[in-house]
Structures are given as C-alpha cells and as structure tokens.
Amino acid sequence: MISQKQYSDTKLKRKIKNFNIIHEQKIYNFQLESIENADKIGDPLKSGYLTLVDNVISEVWGKFSQDFIVRHILSASRILLLWNQDCLVAFTTANNKVIGGKNVLYIEFTAVQKDYQHLGISRRINFLLHYTNRRNCRFSDLQFKTGKNFHG
C-alpha cells in the first residue's frame, strides 16, 4: 500500500487537518488533506496520486482508465483526500463551473473504501467542499477545535 508520506511535495498547495469521527462509541482518527489547483500536480507526484486514487476507485466503483482518472479527478480545481494511518480511505473532487448561467461547485467524483462507508464520510467531505466554497474561504481557514468531533 502506498502511504501519504511518500507523496509530500512542498511546492504543491497541500493543507492537512486532523479530525475524528465517533461512530458507535469508536473513535476514528483521520487526516483530511486539501489540494487546491490539483491540475498543477507534476510528475512523479501525479503518478503517485494516480495509483492511490485508482486503488480506492477499483475497490468501490470498478476499474477506470488512467486517462479518465487524470481528466476527471487529478485535474480538478480541488481535491479532498481522507487518510487513516497513512492509507487513503476516501476522496472527493470538485470544480467551479457555470451551469445554466450560475456559478456552481460541481462535484466530479467521490469514493470511500468499503470498510469506511458506514461512517458518513462522503457526506462530511462533500459538506466541507461546499462550506468552503460557499463561504469563499480556503480549507486552511477552517478551524477544527480540539475535542470537537464529527458524530456519526
């Protein structure tokens, strides 16, 4: 399994926040990584993320071409990646688009590994995308207070 630490790049706008989800009296510790302007990810970092995302998608949705993953996921204006103990467990991608004359946040793709689907992760990470977009703030502006958790 490829780990989060293998794909650190100081030139990429990566923001990482720690938070917990409590579900049925169990605490899950996660790191939520936000990548803005993901289309600027260079090689070899892009190939690393491609492998990580492909592993999650293959488990959940089946096999997609690498071209599809690059065009619809790794070229998004924003990607949220959810890590647990250095393993990618979920991601969502979004782009700002004009549809019907209105500016909208268009979610391209969301996938959550099967072992984590009962935690409401998809709802939570998509909420964070919409919240930061609607408030016109960056992910780095969010404050996750110590001791506060997302309850499932």
Coordinates of C-alpha atoms in Angstrom, one line a residue, residues 17-88:
K17 CA -6.2 18.9 9.1
N18 CA -6.7 16.2 11.8
F19 CA -10.1 15.3 13.0
N20 CA -12.1 12.4 14.5
I21 CA -15.3 10.7 13.7
I22 CA -17.1 9.0 16.5
H23 CA -19.3 6.1 15.4
E24 CA -20.9 3.6 17.7
Q25 CA -18.6 4.6 20.6
K26 CA -15.5 4.1 18.4
I27 CA -13.2 6.9 17.6
Y28 CA -11.7 7.0 14.1
N29 CA -8.7 9.3 13.6
F30 CA -8.3 10.9 10.2
Q31 CA -6.2 13.4 8.4
L32 CA -8.0 15.4 5.8
E33 CA -5.8 16.8 3.0
S34 CA -6.9 19.5 0.7
I35 CA -5.1 20.1 -2.6
E36 CA -6.0 23.3 -4.5
N37 CA -5.3 23.6 -8.2
A38 CA -4.7 19.9 -8.5
D39 CA -4.2 20.3 -12.2
K40 CA -0.8 21.7 -11.4
I41 CA 0.4 18.5 -9.8
G42 CA 3.6 17.5 -11.5
D43 CA 5.2 14.1 -12.1
P44 CA 6.2 11.9 -10.3
L45 CA 3.7 13.1 -7.7
K46 CA 0.8 12.8 -10.1
S47 CA 1.6 9.2 -10.8
G48 CA 1.7 8.5 -7.1
Y49 CA -1.8 10.1 -6.6
L50 CA -3.0 8.3 -9.7
T51 CA -2.0 4.9 -8.1
L52 CA -3.7 5.8 -4.8
V53 CA -6.9 7.0 -6.3
D54 CA -7.0 4.1 -8.7
N55 CA -6.8 1.7 -5.7
V56 CA -9.8 3.3 -4.0
I57 CA -11.9 3.6 -7.2
S58 CA -11.2 0.0 -8.2
E59 CA -12.4 -1.3 -4.9
V60 CA -15.6 0.8 -4.8
W61 CA -16.6 1.5 -8.4
G62 CA -14.5 -0.9 -10.6
K63 CA -11.7 -0.2 -13.0
F64 CA -11.5 3.2 -14.8
S65 CA -8.9 4.2 -17.4
Q66 CA -5.9 6.2 -16.2
D67 CA -7.0 8.9 -18.7
F68 CA -10.4 9.2 -17.0
I69 CA -8.8 9.5 -13.6
V70 CA -6.4 12.2 -14.8
R71 CA -9.2 14.2 -16.6
H72 CA -11.9 13.9 -14.0
I73 CA -10.1 13.6 -10.7
L74 CA -6.5 14.7 -10.8
S75 CA -7.4 17.8 -12.9
A76 CA -10.0 19.1 -10.5
S77 CA -9.6 22.6 -9.0
R78 CA -9.9 21.0 -5.6
I79 CA -9.3 17.5 -4.2
L80 CA -10.0 16.4 -0.6
L81 CA -8.2 13.2 0.4
L82 CA -9.0 11.4 3.7
W83 CA -6.2 9.4 5.3
N84 CA -6.3 6.9 8.1
Q85 CA -2.9 5.7 9.4
D86 CA -1.2 6.8 6.1
C87 CA -3.7 4.9 4.0
L88 CA -6.0 6.7 1.6

